[in-house]
Coordinates of C-alpha atoms in Angstrom, one line a residue:
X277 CA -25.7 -21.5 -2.4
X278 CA -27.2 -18.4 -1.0
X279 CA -25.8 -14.8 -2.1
X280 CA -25.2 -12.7 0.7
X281 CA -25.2 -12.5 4.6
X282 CA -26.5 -14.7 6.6
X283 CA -27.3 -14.3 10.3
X284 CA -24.6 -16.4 11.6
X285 CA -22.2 -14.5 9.1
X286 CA -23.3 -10.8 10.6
X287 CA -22.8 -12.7 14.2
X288 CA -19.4 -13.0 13.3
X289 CA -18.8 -9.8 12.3
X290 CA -20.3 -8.4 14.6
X291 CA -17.7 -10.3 17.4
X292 CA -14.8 -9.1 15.4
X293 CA -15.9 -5.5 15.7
X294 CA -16.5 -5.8 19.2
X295 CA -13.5 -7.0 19.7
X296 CA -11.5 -4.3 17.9
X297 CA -13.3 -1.6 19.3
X298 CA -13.2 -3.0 23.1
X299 CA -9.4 -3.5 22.5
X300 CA -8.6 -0.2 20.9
X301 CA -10.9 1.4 23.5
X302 CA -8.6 -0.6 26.1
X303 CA -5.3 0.5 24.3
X304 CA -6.3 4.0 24.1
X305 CA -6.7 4.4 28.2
X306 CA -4.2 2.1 28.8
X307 CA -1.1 2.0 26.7
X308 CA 1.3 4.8 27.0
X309 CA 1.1 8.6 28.0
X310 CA -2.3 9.4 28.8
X311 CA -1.5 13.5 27.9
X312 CA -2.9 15.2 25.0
X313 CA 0.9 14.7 23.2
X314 CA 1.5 15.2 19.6
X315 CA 4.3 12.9 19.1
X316 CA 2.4 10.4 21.0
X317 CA -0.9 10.7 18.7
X318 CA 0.8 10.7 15.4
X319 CA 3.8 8.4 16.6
X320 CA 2.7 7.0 19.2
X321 CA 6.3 7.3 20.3
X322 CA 8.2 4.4 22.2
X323 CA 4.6 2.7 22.9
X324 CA 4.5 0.4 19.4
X325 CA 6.4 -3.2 19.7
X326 CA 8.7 -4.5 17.0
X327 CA 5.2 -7.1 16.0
X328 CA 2.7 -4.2 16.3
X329 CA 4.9 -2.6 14.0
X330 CA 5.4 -5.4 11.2
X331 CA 1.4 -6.0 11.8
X332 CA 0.5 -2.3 11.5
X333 CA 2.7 -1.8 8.2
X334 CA 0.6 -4.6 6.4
X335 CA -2.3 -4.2 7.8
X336 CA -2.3 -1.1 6.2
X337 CA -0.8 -2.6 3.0
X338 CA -2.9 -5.1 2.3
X339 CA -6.4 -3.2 1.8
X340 CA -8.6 -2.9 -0.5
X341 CA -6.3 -2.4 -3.1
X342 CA -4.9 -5.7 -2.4
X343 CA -7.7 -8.1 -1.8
X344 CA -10.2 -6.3 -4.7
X345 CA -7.9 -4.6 -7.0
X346 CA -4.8 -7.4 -6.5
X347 CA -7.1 -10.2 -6.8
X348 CA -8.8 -8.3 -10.0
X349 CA -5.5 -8.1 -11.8
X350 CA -4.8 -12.0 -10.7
X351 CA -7.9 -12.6 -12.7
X352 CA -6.4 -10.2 -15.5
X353 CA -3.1 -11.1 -15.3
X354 CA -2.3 -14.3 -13.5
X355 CA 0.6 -14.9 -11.3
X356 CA 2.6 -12.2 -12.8
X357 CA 1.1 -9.9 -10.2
X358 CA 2.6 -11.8 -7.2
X359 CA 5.8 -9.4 -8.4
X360 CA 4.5 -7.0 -6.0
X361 CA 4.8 -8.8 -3.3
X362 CA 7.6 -10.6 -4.1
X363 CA 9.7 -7.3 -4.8
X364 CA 8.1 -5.4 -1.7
X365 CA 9.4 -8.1 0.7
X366 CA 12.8 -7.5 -0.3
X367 CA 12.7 -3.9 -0.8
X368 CA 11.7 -3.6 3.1
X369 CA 14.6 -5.7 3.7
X370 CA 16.9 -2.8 2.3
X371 CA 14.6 -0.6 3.9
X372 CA 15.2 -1.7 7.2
X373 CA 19.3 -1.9 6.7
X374 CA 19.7 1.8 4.6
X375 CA 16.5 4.1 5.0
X376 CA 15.7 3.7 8.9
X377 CA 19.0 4.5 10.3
X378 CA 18.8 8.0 7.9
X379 CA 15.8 8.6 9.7
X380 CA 15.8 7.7 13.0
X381 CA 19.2 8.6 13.8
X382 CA 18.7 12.2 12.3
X383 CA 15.1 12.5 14.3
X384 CA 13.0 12.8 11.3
X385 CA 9.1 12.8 12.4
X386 CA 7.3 13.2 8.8
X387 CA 8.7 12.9 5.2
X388 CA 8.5 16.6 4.5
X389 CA 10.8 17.3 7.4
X390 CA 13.3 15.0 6.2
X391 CA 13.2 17.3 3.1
X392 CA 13.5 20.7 4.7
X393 CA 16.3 19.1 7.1
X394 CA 18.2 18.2 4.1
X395 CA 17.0 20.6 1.6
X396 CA 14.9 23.7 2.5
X397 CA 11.9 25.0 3.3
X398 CA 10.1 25.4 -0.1
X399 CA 10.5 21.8 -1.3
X400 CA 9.4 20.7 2.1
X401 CA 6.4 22.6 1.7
X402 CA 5.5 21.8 -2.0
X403 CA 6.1 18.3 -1.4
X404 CA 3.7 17.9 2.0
X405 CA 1.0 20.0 -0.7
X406 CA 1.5 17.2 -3.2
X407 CA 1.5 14.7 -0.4
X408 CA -2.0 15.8 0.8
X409 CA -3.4 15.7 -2.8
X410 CA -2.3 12.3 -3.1
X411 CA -3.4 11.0 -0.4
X412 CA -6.8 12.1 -0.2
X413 CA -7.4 11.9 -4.1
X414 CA -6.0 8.6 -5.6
X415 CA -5.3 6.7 -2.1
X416 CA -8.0 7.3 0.4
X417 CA -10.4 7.7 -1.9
X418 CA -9.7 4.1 -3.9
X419 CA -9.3 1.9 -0.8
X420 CA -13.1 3.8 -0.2
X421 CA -14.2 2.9 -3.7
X422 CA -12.5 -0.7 -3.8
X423 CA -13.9 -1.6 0.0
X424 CA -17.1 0.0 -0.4
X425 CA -17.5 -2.2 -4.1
X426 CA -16.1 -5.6 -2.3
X427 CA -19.1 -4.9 0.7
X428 CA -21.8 -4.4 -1.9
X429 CA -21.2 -7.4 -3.5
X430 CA -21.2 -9.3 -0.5
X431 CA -24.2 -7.7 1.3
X432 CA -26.1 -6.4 -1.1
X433 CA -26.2 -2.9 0.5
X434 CA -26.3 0.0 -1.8
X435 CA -22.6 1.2 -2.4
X436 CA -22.8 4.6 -0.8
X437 CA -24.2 2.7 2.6
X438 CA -21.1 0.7 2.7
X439 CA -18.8 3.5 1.5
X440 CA -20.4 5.2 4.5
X441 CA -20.1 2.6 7.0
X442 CA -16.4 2.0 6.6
X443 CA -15.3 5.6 6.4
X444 CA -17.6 5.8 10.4
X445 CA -15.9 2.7 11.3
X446 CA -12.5 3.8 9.9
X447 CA -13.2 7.5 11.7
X448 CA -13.5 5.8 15.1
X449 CA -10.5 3.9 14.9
X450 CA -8.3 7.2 13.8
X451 CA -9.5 9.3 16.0
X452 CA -7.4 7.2 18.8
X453 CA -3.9 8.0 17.5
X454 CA -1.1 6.2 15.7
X455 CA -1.5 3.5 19.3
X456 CA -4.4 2.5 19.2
X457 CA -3.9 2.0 14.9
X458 CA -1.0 0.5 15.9
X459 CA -2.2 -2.2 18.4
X460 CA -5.4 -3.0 16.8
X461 CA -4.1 -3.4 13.6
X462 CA -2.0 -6.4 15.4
X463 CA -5.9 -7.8 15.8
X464 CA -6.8 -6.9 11.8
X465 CA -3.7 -8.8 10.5
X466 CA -5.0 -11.7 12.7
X467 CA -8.2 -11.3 11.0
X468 CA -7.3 -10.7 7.5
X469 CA -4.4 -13.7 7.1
X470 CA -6.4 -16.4 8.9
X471 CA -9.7 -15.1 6.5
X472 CA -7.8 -14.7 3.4
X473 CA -6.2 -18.2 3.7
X474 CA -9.8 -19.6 4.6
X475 CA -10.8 -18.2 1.3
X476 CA -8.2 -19.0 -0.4
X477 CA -8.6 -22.7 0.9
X478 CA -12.5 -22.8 0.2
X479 CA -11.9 -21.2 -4.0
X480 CA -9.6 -24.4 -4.2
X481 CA -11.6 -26.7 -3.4
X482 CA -14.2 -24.8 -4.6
X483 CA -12.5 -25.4 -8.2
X484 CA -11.8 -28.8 -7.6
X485 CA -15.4 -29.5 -7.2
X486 CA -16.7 -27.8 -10.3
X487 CA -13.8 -28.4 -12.8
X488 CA -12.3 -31.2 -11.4
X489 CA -13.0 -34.4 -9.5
X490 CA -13.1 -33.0 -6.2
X491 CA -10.2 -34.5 -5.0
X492 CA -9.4 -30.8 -2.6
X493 CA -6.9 -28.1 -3.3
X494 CA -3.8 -29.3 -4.5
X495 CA -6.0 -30.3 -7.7
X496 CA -7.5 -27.1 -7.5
X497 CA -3.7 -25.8 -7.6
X498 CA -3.2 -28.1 -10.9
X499 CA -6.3 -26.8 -12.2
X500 CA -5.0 -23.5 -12.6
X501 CA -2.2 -24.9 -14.4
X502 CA -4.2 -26.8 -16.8
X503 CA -7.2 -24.6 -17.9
X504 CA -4.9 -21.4 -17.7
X505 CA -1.1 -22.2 -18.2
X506 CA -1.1 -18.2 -19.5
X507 CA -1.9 -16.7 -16.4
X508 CA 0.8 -19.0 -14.9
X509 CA 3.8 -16.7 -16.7
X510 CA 5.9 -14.1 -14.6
X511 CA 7.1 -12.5 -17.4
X512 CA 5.2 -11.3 -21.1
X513 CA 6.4 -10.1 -24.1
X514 CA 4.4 -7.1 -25.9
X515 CA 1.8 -8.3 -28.1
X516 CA 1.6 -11.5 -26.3
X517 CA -1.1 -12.1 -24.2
X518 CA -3.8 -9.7 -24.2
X519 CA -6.5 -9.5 -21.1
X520 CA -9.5 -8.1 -20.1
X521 CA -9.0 -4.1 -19.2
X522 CA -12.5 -4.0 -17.2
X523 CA -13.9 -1.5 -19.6
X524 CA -15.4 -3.9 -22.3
X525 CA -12.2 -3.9 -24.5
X526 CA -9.3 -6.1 -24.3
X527 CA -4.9 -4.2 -23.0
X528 CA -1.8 -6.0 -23.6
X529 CA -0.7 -7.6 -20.9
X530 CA 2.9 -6.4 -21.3
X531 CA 1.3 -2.7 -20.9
X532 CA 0.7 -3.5 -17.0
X533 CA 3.8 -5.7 -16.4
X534 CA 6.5 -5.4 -18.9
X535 CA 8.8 -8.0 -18.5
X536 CA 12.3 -7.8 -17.2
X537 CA 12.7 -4.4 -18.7
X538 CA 10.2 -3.1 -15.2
X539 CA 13.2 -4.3 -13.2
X540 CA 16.1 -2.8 -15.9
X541 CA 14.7 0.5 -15.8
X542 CA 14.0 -0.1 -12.4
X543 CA 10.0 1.0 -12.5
X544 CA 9.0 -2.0 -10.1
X545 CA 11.9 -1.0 -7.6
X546 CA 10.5 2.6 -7.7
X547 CA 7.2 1.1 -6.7
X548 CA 8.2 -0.5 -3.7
X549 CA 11.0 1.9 -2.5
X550 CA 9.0 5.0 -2.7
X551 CA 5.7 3.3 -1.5
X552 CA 7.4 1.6 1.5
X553 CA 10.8 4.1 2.2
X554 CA 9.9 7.5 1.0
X555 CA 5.6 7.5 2.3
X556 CA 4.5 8.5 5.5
X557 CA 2.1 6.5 5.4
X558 CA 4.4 2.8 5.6
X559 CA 7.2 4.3 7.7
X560 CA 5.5 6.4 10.1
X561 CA 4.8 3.9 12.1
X562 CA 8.5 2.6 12.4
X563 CA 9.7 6.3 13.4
X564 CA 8.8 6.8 17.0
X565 CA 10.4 3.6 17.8
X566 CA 14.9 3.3 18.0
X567 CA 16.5 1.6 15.6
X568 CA 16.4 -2.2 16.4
X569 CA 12.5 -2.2 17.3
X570 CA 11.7 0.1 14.0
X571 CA 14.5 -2.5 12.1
X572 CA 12.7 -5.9 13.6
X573 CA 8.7 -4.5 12.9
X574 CA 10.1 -4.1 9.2
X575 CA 11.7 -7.0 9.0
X576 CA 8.1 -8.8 10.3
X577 CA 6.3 -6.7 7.6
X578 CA 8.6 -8.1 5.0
X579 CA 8.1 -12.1 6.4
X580 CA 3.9 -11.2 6.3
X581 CA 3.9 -9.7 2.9
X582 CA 5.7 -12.8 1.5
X583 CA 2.4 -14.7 2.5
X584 CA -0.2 -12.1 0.6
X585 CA 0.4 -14.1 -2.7
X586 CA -1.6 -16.9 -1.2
X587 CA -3.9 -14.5 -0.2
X588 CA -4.7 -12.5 -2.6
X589 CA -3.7 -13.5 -5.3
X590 CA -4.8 -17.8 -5.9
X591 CA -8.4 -16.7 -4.9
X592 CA -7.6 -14.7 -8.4
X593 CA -6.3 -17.0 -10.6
X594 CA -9.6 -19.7 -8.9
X595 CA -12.3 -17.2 -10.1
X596 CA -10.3 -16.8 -13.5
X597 CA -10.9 -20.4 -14.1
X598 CA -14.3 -21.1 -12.6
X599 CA -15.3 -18.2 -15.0
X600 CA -13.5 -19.2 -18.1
X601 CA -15.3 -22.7 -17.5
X602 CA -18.3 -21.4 -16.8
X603 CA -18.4 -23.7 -13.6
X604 CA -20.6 -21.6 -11.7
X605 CA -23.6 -19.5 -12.8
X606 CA -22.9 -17.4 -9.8
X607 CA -19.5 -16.4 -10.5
X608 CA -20.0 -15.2 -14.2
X609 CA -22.9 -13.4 -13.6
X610 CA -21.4 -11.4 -10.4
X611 CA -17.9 -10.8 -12.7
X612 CA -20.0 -10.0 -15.9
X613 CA -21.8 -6.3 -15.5
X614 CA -23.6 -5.7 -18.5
X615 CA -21.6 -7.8 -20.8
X616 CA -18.4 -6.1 -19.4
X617 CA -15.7 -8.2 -17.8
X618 CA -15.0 -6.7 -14.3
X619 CA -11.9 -8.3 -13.2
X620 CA -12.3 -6.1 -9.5
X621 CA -16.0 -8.3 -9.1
X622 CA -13.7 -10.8 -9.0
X623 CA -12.9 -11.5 -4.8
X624 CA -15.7 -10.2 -3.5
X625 CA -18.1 -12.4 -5.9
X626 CA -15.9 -15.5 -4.5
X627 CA -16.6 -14.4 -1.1
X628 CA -20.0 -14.8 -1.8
X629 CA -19.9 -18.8 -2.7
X630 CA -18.4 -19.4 0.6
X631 CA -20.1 -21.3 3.4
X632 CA -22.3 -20.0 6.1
X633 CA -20.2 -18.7 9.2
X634 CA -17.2 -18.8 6.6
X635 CA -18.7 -15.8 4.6
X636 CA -18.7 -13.8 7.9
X637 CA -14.8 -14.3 8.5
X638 CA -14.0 -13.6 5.3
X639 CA -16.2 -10.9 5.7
X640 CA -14.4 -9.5 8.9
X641 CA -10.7 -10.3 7.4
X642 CA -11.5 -7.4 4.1
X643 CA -13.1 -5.1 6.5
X644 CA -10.0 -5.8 8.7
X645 CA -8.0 -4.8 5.8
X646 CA -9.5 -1.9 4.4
X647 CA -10.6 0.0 7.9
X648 CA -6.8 -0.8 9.2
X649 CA -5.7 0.6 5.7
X650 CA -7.7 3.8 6.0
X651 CA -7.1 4.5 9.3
X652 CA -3.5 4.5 8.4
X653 CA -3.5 6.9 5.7
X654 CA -5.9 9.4 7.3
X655 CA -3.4 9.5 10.3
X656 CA -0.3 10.4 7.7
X657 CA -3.0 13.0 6.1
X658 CA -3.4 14.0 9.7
X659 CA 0.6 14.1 10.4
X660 CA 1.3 16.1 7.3
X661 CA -1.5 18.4 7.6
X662 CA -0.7 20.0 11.1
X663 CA 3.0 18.8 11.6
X664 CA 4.1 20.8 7.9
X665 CA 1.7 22.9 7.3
X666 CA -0.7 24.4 10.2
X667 CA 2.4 24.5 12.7
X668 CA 4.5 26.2 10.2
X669 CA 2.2 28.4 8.1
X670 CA -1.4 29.1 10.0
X671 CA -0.2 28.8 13.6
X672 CA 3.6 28.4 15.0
X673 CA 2.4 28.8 19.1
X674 CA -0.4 26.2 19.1
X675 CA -0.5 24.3 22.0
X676 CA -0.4 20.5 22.0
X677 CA -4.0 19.7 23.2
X678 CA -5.1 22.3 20.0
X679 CA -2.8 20.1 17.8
X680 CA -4.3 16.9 18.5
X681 CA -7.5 18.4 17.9
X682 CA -7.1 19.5 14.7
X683 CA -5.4 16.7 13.9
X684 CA -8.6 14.9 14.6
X685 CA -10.7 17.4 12.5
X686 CA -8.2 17.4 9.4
X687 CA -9.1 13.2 9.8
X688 CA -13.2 14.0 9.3
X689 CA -11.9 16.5 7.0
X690 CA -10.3 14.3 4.9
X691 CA -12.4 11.1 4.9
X692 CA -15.3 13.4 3.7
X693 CA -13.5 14.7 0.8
X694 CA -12.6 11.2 -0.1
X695 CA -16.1 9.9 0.8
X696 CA -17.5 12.2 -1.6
X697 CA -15.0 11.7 -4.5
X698 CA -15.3 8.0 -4.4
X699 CA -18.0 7.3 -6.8
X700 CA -16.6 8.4 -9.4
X701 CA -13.5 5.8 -9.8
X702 CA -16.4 3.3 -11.0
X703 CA -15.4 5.2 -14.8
X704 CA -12.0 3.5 -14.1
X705 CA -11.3 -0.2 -15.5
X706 CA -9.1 -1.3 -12.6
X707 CA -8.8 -0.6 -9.2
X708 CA -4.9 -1.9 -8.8
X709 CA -4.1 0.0 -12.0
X710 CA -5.6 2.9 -11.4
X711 CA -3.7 3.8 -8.2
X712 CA -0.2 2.4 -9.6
X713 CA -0.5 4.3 -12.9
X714 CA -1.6 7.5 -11.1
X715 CA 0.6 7.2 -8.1
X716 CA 3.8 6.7 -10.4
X717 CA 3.2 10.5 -11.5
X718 CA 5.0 11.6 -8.7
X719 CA 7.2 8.6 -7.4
X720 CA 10.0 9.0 -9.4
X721 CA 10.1 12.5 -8.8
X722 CA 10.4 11.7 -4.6
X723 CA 12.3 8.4 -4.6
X724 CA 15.1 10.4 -6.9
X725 CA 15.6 13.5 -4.2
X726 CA 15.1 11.1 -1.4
X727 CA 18.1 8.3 -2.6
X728 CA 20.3 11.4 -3.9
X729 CA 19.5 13.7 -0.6
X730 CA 20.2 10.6 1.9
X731 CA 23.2 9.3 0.3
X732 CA 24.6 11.9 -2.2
X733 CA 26.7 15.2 -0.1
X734 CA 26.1 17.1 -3.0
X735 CA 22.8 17.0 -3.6
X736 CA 21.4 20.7 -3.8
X737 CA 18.0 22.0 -3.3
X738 CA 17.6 23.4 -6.6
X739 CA 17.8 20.2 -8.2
X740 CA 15.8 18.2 -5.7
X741 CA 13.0 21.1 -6.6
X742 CA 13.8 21.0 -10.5
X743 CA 13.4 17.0 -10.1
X744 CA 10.2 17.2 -7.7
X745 CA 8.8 19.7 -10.2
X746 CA 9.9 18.0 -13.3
X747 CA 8.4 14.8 -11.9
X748 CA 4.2 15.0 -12.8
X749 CA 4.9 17.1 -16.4
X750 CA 7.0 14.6 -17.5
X751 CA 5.0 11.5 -16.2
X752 CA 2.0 12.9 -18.1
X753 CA 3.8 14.2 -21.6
X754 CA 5.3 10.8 -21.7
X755 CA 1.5 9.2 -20.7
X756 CA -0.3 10.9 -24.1
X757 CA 2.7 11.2 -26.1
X758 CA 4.1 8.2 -25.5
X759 CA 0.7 6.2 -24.9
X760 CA 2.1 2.6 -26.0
X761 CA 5.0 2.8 -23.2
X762 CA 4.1 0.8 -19.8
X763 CA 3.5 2.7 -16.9
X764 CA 6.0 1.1 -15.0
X765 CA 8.5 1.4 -17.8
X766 CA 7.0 5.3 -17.7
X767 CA 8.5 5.6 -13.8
X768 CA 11.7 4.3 -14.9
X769 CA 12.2 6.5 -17.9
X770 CA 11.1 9.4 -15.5
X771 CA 13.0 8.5 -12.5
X772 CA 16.5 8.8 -14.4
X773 CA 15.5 12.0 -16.4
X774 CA 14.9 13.3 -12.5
X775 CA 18.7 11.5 -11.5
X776 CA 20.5 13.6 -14.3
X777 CA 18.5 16.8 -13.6
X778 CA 19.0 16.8 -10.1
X779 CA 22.6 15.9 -10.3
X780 CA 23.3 18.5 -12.9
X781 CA 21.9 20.8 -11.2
X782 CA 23.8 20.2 -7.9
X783 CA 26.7 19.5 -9.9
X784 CA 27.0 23.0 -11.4
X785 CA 26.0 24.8 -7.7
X786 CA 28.1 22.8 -5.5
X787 CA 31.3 23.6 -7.2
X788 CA 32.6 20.3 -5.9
X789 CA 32.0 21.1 -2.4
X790 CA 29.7 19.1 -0.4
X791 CA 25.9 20.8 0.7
X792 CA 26.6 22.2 3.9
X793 CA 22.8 20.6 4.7
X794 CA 24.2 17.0 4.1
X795 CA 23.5 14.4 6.7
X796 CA 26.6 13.7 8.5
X797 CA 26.2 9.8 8.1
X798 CA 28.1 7.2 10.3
X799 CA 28.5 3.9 8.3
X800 CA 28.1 2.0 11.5
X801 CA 24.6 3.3 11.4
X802 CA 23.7 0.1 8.4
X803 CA 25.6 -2.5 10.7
X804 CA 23.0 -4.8 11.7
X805 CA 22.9 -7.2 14.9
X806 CA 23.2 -11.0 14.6
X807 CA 18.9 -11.7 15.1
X808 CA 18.2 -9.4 12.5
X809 CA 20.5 -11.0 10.0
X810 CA 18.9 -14.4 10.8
X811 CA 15.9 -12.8 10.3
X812 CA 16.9 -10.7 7.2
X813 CA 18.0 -14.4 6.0
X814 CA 15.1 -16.2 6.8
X815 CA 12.8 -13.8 5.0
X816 CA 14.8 -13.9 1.6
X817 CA 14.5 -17.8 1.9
X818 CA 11.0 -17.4 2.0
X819 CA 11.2 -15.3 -0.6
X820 CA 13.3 -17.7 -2.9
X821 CA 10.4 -20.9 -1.3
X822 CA 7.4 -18.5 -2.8
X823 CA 9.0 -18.0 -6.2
X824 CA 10.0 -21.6 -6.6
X825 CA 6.7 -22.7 -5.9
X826 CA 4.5 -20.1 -7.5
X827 CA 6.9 -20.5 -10.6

């Protein structure tokens, strides 16, 4: 076994960024309106297919995040983790029926228009502010961190060289537009499902070799079972299990994932609904199509992200065993960093027992996932920016050709704030964690103004503010005065303090009168066509097949 790169493997590579740059090169002269457009460079509107869409949503899902951190807390945690994915394909289900037609029908571009449509100006504003923090702070910066860390490991390149290479190659592929992320993010998910199943294939029989008799991966499947039947639970109790927190020390499991009260208090369902429904970042690319295309590329992202289980998290739960057995020198050496347990070394010190030629796949399918991922947030960063902000506040007559440009220079911009921030998450434990935890400040806040303003006729402004507002305090009194209480359980417990001030609120100002800035909502806008219902049906199958057999 040979750490790092080989020639073959950097041959490889190097094909699959040919090919994505000759293709998006191809795309961007070639596909769609060839005028310097606005809607068409953050939209990239009527030009995406129902399948580009699906494939852009996860491609830009399934980053870093995913394949480093997910992989880190399947290490951690075990199976429990595949919640995310199991509750994120159904929530784009319901995303696709309820949230879509509210947006599309209404001709909402960006989520901080939706809010000044329904609300007013100020919340709009205060929440594209917020939106631009977050962004650039917890999530472009971490899929940076993560991605930079997995590429390090792999090649053996300092971290800031491959921090630096991804943010160029990620920069290249933004400054095209929402079509050309679009389109070659069709080429990523390619990449990144037919890699990550490789390496998920390989850490099987990988396992089977060292642990067991070598008989392939269905006894590496057993394995997992046999040498760690805790990491095969769905659901802990406090005090239960406790696992490495990536800092030297040793969390509760039930801290990270706590049980069935994550879906009673509903902080699991805030995840996915916010994170999928309420971001610019998922939906944008579903709202320059109509409704059926946008409904169809949703329901394709829901059938893909049933499949990231098997690839992100069983190459987990592998490396969990091969180091708890000490079956490979390699492997608890790369996971170990100065006696501390690094559950994030995890994938990308698998990666690095693969095969020659293998290596350089896998290789291309996590930079697949992480430049597709970046490129997607810094065009929502982009969107926000000069859409809800420099149209509105620095300069209302600019023309189109200036707003594309800026749009391009608010994506350097941003990337080389993020660039610059990302070495400094390596004082955090876990990568997953860290942009849950931190994320969930403001969730509750959004995903309570958002359910109340699309579906609620009395929801006032004052209370969407007061909730918005009340949202980050709240999160953090309840973080360091309540420190024992689950972060997901934290989202809950926010989320309904936001549903009772907000309705309150509204309550007292509406005077039992609807808001005279309520959506006028037809109910035929959630009927749904015959294909889509096979398909909505054919995904929760899948859904019910994955839990079955991950159970």
């Amino acid at each position: 076994m040979t750490l790092g790169l080989e020639t073959v493997d950097y041959v490889i590579f190097f094909i699959y960024f040919v090919i994505v740059a000759s293709y998006g090169y191809w795309v961007y002269h070639h596909k769609g309106r060839q005028n310097a457009d606005s809607k068409d460079f953050f939209l990239a509107e009527g030009s995406l297919t129902w399948w580009a869409i699906g494939a852009s949503i996860i491609a830009s899902n399934i980053s870093a995040e995913q394949f480093i951190g997910m992989s880190g807390q399947a290490f951690q945690l075990g199976l429990a983790i595949s919640v995310y994915e199991l509750v994120g394909g159904l929530s784009l289900v319901v995303i696709a029926i309820y949230f879509l037609p509210m947006y599309i029908r209404n001709k909402i571009y960006t989520m901080p228009q939706f809010l000044e449509m329904r609300y007013d100006k100020r919340l709009a504003t205060i929440m594209a502010v917020f939106w631009l923090f977050l962004y650039i702070l917890v999530n472009l910066t971490s899929i940076i961190y993560l991605g930079a860390l997995s590429i390090e490991k792999m090649t053996g390149f300092g971290f800031m060289s491959c921090a630096i290479f991804l943010t160029v190659f990620a920069v290249f592929i933004t400054l095209g537009g929402m079509k050309v992320i679009g389109y070659t993010d069709v080429i990523q998910v390619v990449c990144l499902v037919v890699g990550g199943l490789a390496t998920t294939y390989l850490a099987l029989s990988l396992l089977s070799d060292k642990v067991g008799t070598g008989a392939g991966v269905f006894e590496g499947l057993s394995l997992i079972k046999q040498k760690a039947d805790h990491h095969m639970h769905m659901i802990f109790e406090r005090g239960e299990y406790f696992v490495h927190d990536g800092r030297g020390g040793k969390i509760d499991a039930y801290n990270q994932l706590p049980g069935l009260m994550m879906f009673i208090i509903g902080g699991q369902w805030i995840v996915n609904f916010n994170y999928f429904g309420c971001n610019q970042y998922m939906i944008q690319r579903a709202l320059g199509a109509d409704l059926p295309t946008a409904r169809n590329g949703v329901l394709f992202a829901a059938f893909l992200k049933l499949m990231m289980p098997f690839i992100v998290v069983l190459p987990g739960l592998a490396a969990y065993v091969l180091f708890q057995e000490n079956a490979d020198a390699a492997i608890v050496q790369g996971i170990t960093d100065n006696n501390v347990v690094k559950p994030d070394n995890a994938y990308p010190v698998l990666l690095n027992i693969l095969p020659t030629g293998l290596k350089g796949l896998s290789f291309a399918a996590l930079t697949a996932a992480i430049v597709a991922s970046l490129a997607g947030k810094a065009n929502s960063i982009s969107t926000i920016y000069m859409l809800d902000i420099h149209k509105k506040f620095v300069n209302p007559n600019i023309s189109e050709k200036q707003t594309v440009w800026l749009g391009r220079v608010a994506i350097i911009v941003s990337f080389i704030i993020a660039l610059a921030i990302s070495p400094f998450l390596q004082n955090f434990g876990q990568g997953f964690e860290y942009i849950q935890e931190y994320t969930g400040f403001i969730s509750p806040g959004i995903l309570c103004i958002f359910l109340l303003g699309m579906f609620w006729k009395r929801a006032s402004a004052n209370g969407a503010l007061a909730a918005a507002v009340l949202s980050i305090p709240l999160s953090t009194l309840l973080k360091y005065q309540v420190p024992d209480m689950p972060f997901l359980n934290r989202m809950g417990t926010v989320f309904w303090i936001c549903v009772v001030v907000h309705v309150t609120i509204s309550l007292i100002e509406s005077r039992g009168q609807r808001n005279p800035k309520a959506f006028a909502v037809d109910r035929h806008w959630f009927q749904t066509n015959s294909s889509f219902r096979v398909g909505a049906a054919a995904v929760c199958a899948l859904l019910a097949l994955v839990y079955v057999i991950f159970w």
